[in-house]
Tab-separated table of C-alpha atoms in Angstrom:
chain	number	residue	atom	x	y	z
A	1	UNK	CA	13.699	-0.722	-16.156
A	2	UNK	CA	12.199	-2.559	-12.998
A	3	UNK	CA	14.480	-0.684	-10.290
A	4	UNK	CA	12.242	2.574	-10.533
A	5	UNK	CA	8.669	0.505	-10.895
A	6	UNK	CA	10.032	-1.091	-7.617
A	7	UNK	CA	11.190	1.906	-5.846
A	8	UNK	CA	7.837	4.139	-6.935
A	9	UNK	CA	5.942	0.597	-5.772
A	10	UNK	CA	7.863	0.935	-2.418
A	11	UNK	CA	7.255	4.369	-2.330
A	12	UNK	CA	3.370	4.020	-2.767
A	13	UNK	CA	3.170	1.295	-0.411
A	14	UNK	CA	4.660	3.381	2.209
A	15	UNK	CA	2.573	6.347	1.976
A	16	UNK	CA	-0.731	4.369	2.131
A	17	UNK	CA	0.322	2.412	5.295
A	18	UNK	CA	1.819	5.734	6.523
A	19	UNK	CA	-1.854	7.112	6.263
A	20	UNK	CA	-3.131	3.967	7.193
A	21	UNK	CA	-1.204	4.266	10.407
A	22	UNK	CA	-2.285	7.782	11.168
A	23	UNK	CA	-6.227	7.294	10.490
A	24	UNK	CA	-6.359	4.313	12.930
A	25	UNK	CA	-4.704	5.424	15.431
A	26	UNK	CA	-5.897	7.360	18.727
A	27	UNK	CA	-4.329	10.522	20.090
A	28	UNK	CA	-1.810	10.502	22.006
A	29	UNK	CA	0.612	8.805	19.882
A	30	UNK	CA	3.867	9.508	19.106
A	31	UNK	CA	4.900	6.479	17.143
A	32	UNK	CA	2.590	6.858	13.618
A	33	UNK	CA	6.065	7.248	10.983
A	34	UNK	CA	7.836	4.320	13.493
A	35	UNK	CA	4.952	2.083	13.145
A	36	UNK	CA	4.284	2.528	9.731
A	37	UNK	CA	7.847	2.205	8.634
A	38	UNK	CA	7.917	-1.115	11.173
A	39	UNK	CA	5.014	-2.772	9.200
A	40	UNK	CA	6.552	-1.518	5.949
A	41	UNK	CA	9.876	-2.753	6.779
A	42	UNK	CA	8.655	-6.213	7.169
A	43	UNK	CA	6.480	-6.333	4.391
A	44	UNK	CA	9.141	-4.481	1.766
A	45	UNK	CA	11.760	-6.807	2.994
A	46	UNK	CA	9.320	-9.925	1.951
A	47	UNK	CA	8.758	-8.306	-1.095
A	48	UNK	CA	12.016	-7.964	-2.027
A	49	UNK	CA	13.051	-11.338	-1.066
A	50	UNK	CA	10.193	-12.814	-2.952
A	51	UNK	CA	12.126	-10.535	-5.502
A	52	UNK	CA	15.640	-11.808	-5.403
A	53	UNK	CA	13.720	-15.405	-5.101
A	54	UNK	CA	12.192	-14.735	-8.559
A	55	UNK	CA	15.470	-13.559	-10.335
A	56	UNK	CA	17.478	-16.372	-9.778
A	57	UNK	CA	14.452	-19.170	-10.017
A	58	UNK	CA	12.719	-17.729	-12.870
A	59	UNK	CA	15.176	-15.643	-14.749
A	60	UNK	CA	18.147	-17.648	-14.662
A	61	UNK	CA	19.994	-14.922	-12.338
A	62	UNK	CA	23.099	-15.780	-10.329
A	63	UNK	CA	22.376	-15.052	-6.387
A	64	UNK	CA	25.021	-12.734	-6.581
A	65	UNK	CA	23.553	-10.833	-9.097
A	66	UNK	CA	20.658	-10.707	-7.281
A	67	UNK	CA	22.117	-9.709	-3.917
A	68	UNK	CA	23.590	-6.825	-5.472
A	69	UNK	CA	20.202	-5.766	-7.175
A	70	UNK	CA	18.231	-6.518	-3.498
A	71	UNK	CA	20.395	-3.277	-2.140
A	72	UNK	CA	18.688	-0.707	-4.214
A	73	UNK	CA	15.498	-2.575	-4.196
A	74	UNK	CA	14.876	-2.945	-0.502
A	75	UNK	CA	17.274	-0.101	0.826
A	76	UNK	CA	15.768	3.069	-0.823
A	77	UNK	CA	11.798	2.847	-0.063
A	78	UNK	CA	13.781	1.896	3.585
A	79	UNK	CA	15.329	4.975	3.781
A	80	UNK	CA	12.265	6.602	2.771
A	81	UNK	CA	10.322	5.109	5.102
A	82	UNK	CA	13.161	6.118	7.853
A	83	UNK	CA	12.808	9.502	6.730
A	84	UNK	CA	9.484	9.623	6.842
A	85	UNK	CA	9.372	8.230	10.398
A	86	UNK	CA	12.193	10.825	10.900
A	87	UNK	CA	10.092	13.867	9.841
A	88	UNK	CA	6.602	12.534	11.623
A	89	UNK	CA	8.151	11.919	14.614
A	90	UNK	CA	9.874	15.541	14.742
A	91	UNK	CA	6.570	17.695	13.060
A	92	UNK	CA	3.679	16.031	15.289
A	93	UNK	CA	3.763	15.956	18.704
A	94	UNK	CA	1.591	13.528	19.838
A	95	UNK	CA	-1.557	14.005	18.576
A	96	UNK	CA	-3.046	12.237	14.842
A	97	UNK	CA	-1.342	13.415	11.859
A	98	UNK	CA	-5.097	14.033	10.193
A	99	UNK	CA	-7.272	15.561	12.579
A	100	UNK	CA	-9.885	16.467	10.015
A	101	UNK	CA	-10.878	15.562	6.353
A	102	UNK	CA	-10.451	12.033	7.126
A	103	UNK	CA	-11.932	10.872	3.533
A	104	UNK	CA	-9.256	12.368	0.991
A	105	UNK	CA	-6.716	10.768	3.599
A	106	UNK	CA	-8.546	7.509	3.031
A	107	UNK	CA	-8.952	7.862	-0.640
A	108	UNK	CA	-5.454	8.402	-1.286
A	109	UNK	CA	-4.437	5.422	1.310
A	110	UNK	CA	-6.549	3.409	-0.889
A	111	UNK	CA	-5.396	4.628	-4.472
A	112	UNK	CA	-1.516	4.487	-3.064
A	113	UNK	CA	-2.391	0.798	-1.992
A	114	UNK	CA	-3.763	-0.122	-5.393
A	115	UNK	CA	-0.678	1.737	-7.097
A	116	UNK	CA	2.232	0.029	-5.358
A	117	UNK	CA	-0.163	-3.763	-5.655
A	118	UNK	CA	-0.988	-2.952	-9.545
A	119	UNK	CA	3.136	-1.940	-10.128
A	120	UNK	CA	4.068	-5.111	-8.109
A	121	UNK	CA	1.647	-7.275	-9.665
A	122	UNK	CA	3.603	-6.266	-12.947
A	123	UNK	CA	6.642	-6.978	-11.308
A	124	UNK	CA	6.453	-10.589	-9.381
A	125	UNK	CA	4.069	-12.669	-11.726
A	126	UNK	CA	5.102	-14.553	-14.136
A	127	UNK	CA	4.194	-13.602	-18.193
A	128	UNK	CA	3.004	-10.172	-16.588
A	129	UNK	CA	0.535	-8.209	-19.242
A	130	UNK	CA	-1.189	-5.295	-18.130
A	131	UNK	CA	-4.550	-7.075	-18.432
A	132	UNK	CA	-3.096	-9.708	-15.693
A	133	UNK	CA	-1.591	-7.040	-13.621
A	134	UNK	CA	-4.682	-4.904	-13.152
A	135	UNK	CA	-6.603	-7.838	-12.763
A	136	UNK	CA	-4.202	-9.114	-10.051
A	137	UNK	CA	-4.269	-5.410	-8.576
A	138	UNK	CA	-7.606	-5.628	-8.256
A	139	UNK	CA	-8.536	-8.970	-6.913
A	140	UNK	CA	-5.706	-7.945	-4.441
A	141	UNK	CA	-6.987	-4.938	-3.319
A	142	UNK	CA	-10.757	-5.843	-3.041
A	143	UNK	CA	-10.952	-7.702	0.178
A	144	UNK	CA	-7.531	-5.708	1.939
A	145	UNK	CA	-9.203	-2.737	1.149
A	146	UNK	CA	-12.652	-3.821	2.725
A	147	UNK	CA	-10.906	-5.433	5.801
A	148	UNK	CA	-9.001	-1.873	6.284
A	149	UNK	CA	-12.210	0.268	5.077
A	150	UNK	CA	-14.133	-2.001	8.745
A	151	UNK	CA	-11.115	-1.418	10.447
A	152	UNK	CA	-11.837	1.945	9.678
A	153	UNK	CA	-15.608	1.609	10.598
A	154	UNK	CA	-15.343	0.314	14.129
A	155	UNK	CA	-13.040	3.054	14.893
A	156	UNK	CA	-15.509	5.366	13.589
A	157	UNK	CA	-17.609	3.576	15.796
A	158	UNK	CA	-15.882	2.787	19.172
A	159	UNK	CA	-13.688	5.799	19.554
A	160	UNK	CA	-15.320	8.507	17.788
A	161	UNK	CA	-18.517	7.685	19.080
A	162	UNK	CA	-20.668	7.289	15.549
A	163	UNK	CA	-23.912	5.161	15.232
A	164	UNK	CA	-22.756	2.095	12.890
A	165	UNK	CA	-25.855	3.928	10.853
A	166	UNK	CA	-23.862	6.642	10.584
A	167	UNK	CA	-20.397	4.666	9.267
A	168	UNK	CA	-22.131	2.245	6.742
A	169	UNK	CA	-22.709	5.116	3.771
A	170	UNK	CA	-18.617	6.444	5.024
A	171	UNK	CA	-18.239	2.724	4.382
A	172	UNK	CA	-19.540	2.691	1.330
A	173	UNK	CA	-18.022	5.360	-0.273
A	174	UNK	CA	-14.472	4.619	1.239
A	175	UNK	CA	-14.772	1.285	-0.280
A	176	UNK	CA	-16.054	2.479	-3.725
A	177	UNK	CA	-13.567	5.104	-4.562
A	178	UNK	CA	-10.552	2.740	-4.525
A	179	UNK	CA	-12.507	-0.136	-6.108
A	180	UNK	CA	-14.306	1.833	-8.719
A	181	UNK	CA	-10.959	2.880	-9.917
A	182	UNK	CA	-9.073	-0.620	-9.463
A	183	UNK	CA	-11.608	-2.134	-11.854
A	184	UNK	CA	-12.034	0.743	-13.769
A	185	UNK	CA	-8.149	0.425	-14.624
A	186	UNK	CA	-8.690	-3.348	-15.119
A	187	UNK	CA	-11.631	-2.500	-17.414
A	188	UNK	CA	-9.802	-0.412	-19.504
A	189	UNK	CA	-6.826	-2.348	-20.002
A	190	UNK	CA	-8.795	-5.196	-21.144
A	191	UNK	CA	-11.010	-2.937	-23.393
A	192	UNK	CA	-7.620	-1.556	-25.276
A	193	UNK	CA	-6.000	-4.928	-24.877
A	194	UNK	CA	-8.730	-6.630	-27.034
């Protein structure tokens, strides 16, 4: 049953570089869903390769085989990340898609990220265990997420117009949420693992 841990891992990664997209961006912008579903695009099409790579290196699969399976894998997070350019380009006109409440938005970037890296992390390595996975998840997500959570910062900093004084405790707790649970997860795996 990998087809819907890779489509609900496609799915994830979307949505957080969706929101991703629309937090770091300055109004007026049209193009959050199309550059959000570019980025995605690129990066779900290496996944999947890495994908098909694995099946017929690793597991013996004929390419064939594998070409066939690449369809569903690549082509439906695609089309829902088509759609979802689709619909933001149609309900927003112009300006951010969050205007306020910008820390749920990053909070649920950051737990989306760690979903679709924790289910892929199951998915790609070899001899996965859930132990490895969340470990992998969260070794993964720990420096992205504090790259994306300065990112984040300077904006707060250069276009809204906040002292960095101001942005370090935002920093702080935009960093912790998604981290505390990453190696929370880990934590507990381990714990029932042993």
């Amino acid at each position: 049953m990998r087809l819907p841990r890779f489509l609900l891992a496609g799915v994830l990664l979307f949505a957080a570089l969706f929101l991703l997209t629309s937090l770091f961006v300055r109004a007026p912008f049209e193009g959050v869903g199309v550059t959000a579903a570019a980025v995605f695009l690129v990066v779900w099409l290496v996944v999947s390769m890495v994908n098909t790579w694995l099946g017929v290196v690793s597991a013996g699969y004929r390419p064939a085989e594998e070409a066939l399976a690449l369809l569903p894998v690549f082509g439906v997070p695609a089309v829902v990340a088509g759609l979802g350019a689709l619909a933001s380009s149609t309900l927003w006109d112009g300006g951010p898609v969050i205007q306020t409440g910008r820390a749920p938005a990053v909070f649920a970037a950051g737990l989306a990220l760690w979903g679709a890296i924790l289910l892929l992390a199951g998915l790609l390595t070899p001899k996965p265990s859930p132990a490895r996975s969340a470990a992998t998840a969260a070794a993964v997500l720990a420096p992205l997420w504090v790259l994306l959570c300065l990112v984040n910062l300077v904006i707060g900093v250069r276009a809204a117009g906040y002292t960095v004084a101001e942005e370090i405790p935002v920093f702080l707790l935009n960093v912790a949420v998604p981290g505390v649970v990453a190696m929370a997860a880990w934590a507990l795996v381990r714990r029932t693992a042993s």
